[in-house]
Amino acid sequence: MLLVIPRVLGTRQLQQARALLDQGHFVDGRLSAGKSARRVKNNEELHANASQMQQLNALVMGALVDHPLYQAAALPHRVATPFYARYTPGMTYGDHVDDPIMGPPGGHYRTDVSTTVFLNEPEDYEGGELVVRTPFGEQRVKQPAGDAVVYPSSSLHHVAEVRAGERLVAVTWTQSMVRNPQQRELLYELYQTREALLEKQPDAEETTRIDHVYVNLVRMWAEL
Ligand code: NI
């Protein structure tokens, strides 16, 4: 499942995030790449001082982790500190699959869900779509600033070459309580149905039963 979550960051948060990005400097993204990704990765990553990084992470991750759709779709157990990536003309990130295990020794986590948060507007650059291969074909994603997209970390994906302007994104990974992407997708469908029922007929017997099934499926499938 590839899911776009609109307006995770609001206008003010985006202004603050971009001001912080302006203060840092960017280094070659290959430094943080695994062995096979290094061959196809051509972008830059923010190298900021600790206080800028802390503020950025609080802004971006605070908003993402609090978002009910992210919670429902990713069912997060552990969430990684994000990277802030910049693509200028000629830069691209070729077809790859994200590393299965990330984090420092002692702080390892499994990557189940990949997230990109768009930090500038689609009009600010040409190209630069996130292209994810799904069972139903390629999905090309280029969203307004503040939107996030989540997709299974097991998917093959790439970032199309930026031909003009500058693409700014935050990328992060989640270890989900529910490892299996099909199970997460079913839970997300059921969650949406439950939300709609709670809205339309909160006192109906069917609503109680769907709620019961949803909650107990999460309990059955979640691993901590
Ligand atoms: Ni990737």
Coordinates of C-alpha atoms and ligand atoms in Angstrom, one line a residue:
M1 CA 0.0 0.0 0.0
L2 CA 1.2 3.4 -1.0
L3 CA -0.6 6.1 1.0
V4 CA -0.3 9.9 0.7
I5 CA -1.0 11.7 3.9
P6 CA -1.9 15.3 3.1
R7 CA -0.7 18.3 5.2
V8 CA 1.3 16.6 7.8
L9 CA 3.2 19.9 8.2
G10 CA 1.4 23.2 8.1
T11 CA 2.7 26.5 6.6
R12 CA 4.4 27.8 9.7
Q13 CA 6.1 24.4 10.4
L14 CA 7.3 24.4 6.8
Q15 CA 8.7 27.9 7.1
Q16 CA 10.6 26.9 10.3
A17 CA 11.9 23.7 8.7
R18 CA 13.2 25.5 5.6
A19 CA 14.8 28.2 7.7
L20 CA 16.7 25.5 9.6
L21 CA 17.6 23.7 6.4
D22 CA 19.1 27.0 5.0
Q23 CA 21.4 27.2 8.0
G24 CA 22.9 23.8 7.7
H25 CA 25.1 22.6 4.9
F26 CA 24.7 19.5 2.7
V27 CA 27.1 16.7 2.2
D28 CA 27.3 13.8 -0.3
G29 CA 24.4 11.4 0.4
R30 CA 26.6 8.4 -0.5
L31 CA 28.2 8.6 2.9
S32 CA 25.1 7.2 4.6
A33 CA 24.3 4.6 1.9
G34 CA 24.6 0.9 2.1
K35 CA 26.9 -1.0 -0.3
S36 CA 24.4 -1.5 -3.2
A37 CA 22.5 1.8 -2.7
R38 CA 25.8 3.7 -3.0
R39 CA 26.1 2.8 -6.7
V40 CA 22.8 4.5 -7.6
K41 CA 22.5 7.2 -4.9
N42 CA 23.3 10.7 -6.1
N43 CA 21.9 13.3 -3.7
E44 CA 23.0 15.4 -0.7
E45 CA 22.1 15.1 2.9
L46 CA 21.9 17.8 5.6
H47 CA 24.9 18.0 7.9
A48 CA 23.6 20.4 10.6
N49 CA 24.7 21.1 14.1
A50 CA 23.0 19.2 16.9
S51 CA 20.6 22.0 17.9
Q52 CA 19.4 22.6 14.4
M53 CA 19.0 18.8 13.9
Q54 CA 17.0 18.5 17.1
Q55 CA 14.7 21.3 16.2
L56 CA 14.1 19.9 12.7
N57 CA 13.5 16.4 14.0
A58 CA 11.1 17.7 16.6
L59 CA 9.2 19.6 13.9
V60 CA 9.0 17.0 11.3
M61 CA 8.8 13.8 13.4
G62 CA 6.6 15.4 16.0
A63 CA 4.0 16.2 13.3
L64 CA 4.4 12.8 11.5
V65 CA 4.2 10.6 14.5
D66 CA 1.2 12.5 15.9
H67 CA -0.7 12.1 12.7
P68 CA -3.6 9.6 13.0
L69 CA -3.3 8.3 9.4
Y70 CA 0.4 7.7 9.9
Q71 CA -0.4 5.9 13.1
A72 CA -3.1 3.8 11.5
A73 CA -1.1 3.0 8.3
A74 CA 2.4 2.4 9.8
L75 CA 1.4 1.1 13.3
P76 CA 4.8 2.3 14.5
H77 CA 6.9 0.5 17.0
R78 CA 10.2 2.3 16.4
V79 CA 10.7 5.4 14.3
A80 CA 14.1 6.4 12.9
T81 CA 15.6 9.8 13.1
P82 CA 15.1 11.2 9.6
F83 CA 17.5 12.2 6.9
Y84 CA 17.0 15.5 5.1
A85 CA 17.9 15.2 1.4
R86 CA 18.5 17.7 -1.3
Y87 CA 18.5 17.0 -5.0
T88 CA 19.8 19.7 -7.4
P89 CA 19.9 19.4 -11.2
G90 CA 21.3 16.1 -12.4
M91 CA 20.8 14.4 -9.1
T92 CA 18.8 11.2 -8.9
Y93 CA 18.5 8.1 -6.7
G94 CA 18.3 5.0 -9.0
D95 CA 16.3 1.8 -8.4
H96 CA 17.0 0.4 -5.0
V97 CA 15.4 -1.3 -2.0
D98 CA 16.0 0.3 1.4
D99 CA 18.4 -1.5 3.8
P100 CA 16.4 -4.0 5.9
I101 CA 18.2 -3.1 9.2
M102 CA 19.3 0.4 10.1
G103 CA 20.5 2.2 13.2
P104 CA 23.7 2.2 15.2
P105 CA 25.0 -0.9 16.9
G106 CA 22.7 -1.5 19.9
G107 CA 20.0 0.6 18.4
H108 CA 19.1 -1.5 15.4
Y109 CA 15.6 -1.5 14.0
R110 CA 14.0 -3.3 11.0
T111 CA 12.7 -1.1 8.3
D112 CA 9.0 -2.0 7.4
V113 CA 7.6 1.4 6.3
S114 CA 9.5 4.1 4.4
T115 CA 8.2 7.7 4.6
T116 CA 9.0 10.7 2.5
V117 CA 7.9 14.2 3.7
F118 CA 7.9 16.8 1.0
L119 CA 9.5 20.0 2.3
N120 CA 9.2 22.2 -0.8
E121 CA 6.6 22.7 -3.5
P122 CA 6.4 20.6 -6.7
E123 CA 6.7 23.9 -8.7
D124 CA 10.1 24.4 -7.1
Y125 CA 11.7 21.7 -9.3
E126 CA 11.3 19.7 -12.5
G127 CA 11.4 15.9 -12.3
G128 CA 12.2 14.5 -8.9
E129 CA 9.2 12.2 -8.6
L130 CA 9.4 9.3 -6.2
V131 CA 8.6 6.3 -8.3
V132 CA 7.5 3.2 -6.4
R133 CA 7.0 -0.2 -8.1
T134 CA 3.8 -1.8 -6.8
P135 CA 1.9 -5.0 -7.9
F136 CA -0.3 -2.6 -9.9
G137 CA 2.4 -0.9 -11.8
E138 CA 4.6 2.2 -11.1
Q139 CA 3.3 4.9 -8.9
R140 CA 4.8 8.4 -9.3
V141 CA 4.5 10.7 -6.4
K142 CA 5.3 14.4 -6.3
Q143 CA 3.3 16.1 -3.6
P144 CA 2.7 19.6 -2.2
A145 CA 5.0 20.7 0.6
G146 CA 3.9 19.3 3.9
D147 CA 2.5 16.1 2.5
A148 CA 3.9 12.7 3.4
V149 CA 3.9 9.4 1.5
V150 CA 4.3 6.0 3.2
Y151 CA 5.0 2.7 1.4
P152 CA 6.5 -0.7 2.3
S153 CA 10.3 -0.5 2.7
S154 CA 10.4 -3.8 0.7
S155 CA 9.3 -2.0 -2.5
L156 CA 11.8 -1.3 -5.3
H157 CA 11.8 2.5 -5.8
H158 CA 13.7 5.4 -7.2
V159 CA 13.8 9.1 -7.4
A160 CA 13.6 10.5 -10.9
E161 CA 16.3 12.9 -11.9
V162 CA 15.8 16.5 -10.9
R163 CA 16.2 18.6 -14.1
A164 CA 15.8 22.1 -12.7
G165 CA 15.4 23.7 -9.3
E166 CA 15.8 21.9 -5.9
R167 CA 13.9 19.1 -4.3
L168 CA 13.9 19.0 -0.5
V169 CA 12.5 16.0 1.5
A170 CA 12.8 14.3 4.8
V171 CA 13.0 10.6 4.7
T172 CA 12.5 8.2 7.6
W173 CA 11.8 4.5 8.4
T174 CA 9.5 2.8 10.8
Q175 CA 9.7 -0.6 12.4
S176 CA 6.0 -1.5 12.5
M177 CA 4.3 -3.5 15.2
V178 CA 2.8 -5.5 12.3
R179 CA 5.6 -6.7 10.1
N180 CA 3.5 -8.1 7.2
P181 CA 2.5 -5.4 4.6
Q182 CA -0.7 -7.2 3.6
Q183 CA -1.8 -7.4 7.2
R184 CA -1.0 -3.7 7.7
E185 CA -3.1 -2.9 4.6
L186 CA -6.0 -4.9 5.9
L187 CA -5.8 -3.2 9.2
Y188 CA -5.8 0.1 7.6
E189 CA -8.9 -0.7 5.5
L190 CA -10.7 -1.9 8.6
Y191 CA -9.5 1.2 10.5
Q192 CA -11.0 3.5 7.9
T193 CA -14.3 1.6 8.0
R194 CA -14.3 1.8 11.8
E195 CA -13.7 5.5 11.7
A196 CA -16.5 6.1 9.1
L197 CA -18.9 4.0 11.3
L198 CA -17.9 5.8 14.5
E199 CA -18.7 9.0 12.6
K200 CA -22.0 8.0 11.0
Q201 CA -23.5 5.6 13.5
P202 CA -21.5 5.6 16.8
D203 CA -24.2 3.8 18.7
A204 CA -24.9 1.0 16.2
E205 CA -24.3 -2.6 17.1
E206 CA -22.3 -3.0 13.8
T207 CA -19.9 -0.2 14.9
T208 CA -19.2 -1.9 18.2
R209 CA -18.5 -5.2 16.4
I210 CA -16.2 -3.7 13.8
D211 CA -14.4 -1.9 16.6
H212 CA -14.1 -5.2 18.5
V213 CA -12.7 -7.0 15.4
Y214 CA -10.2 -4.2 14.6
V215 CA -8.8 -3.9 18.1
N216 CA -8.4 -7.7 18.5
L217 CA -6.8 -8.1 15.1
V218 CA -4.2 -5.5 16.1
R219 CA -3.7 -7.4 19.3
M220 CA -3.4 -10.7 17.3
W221 CA -0.9 -9.4 14.8
A222 CA 1.2 -6.9 16.7
E223 CA 4.6 -7.8 18.0
L224 CA 6.6 -5.6 20.3
Ligands
NI1 NI 15.0 4.5 -0.8

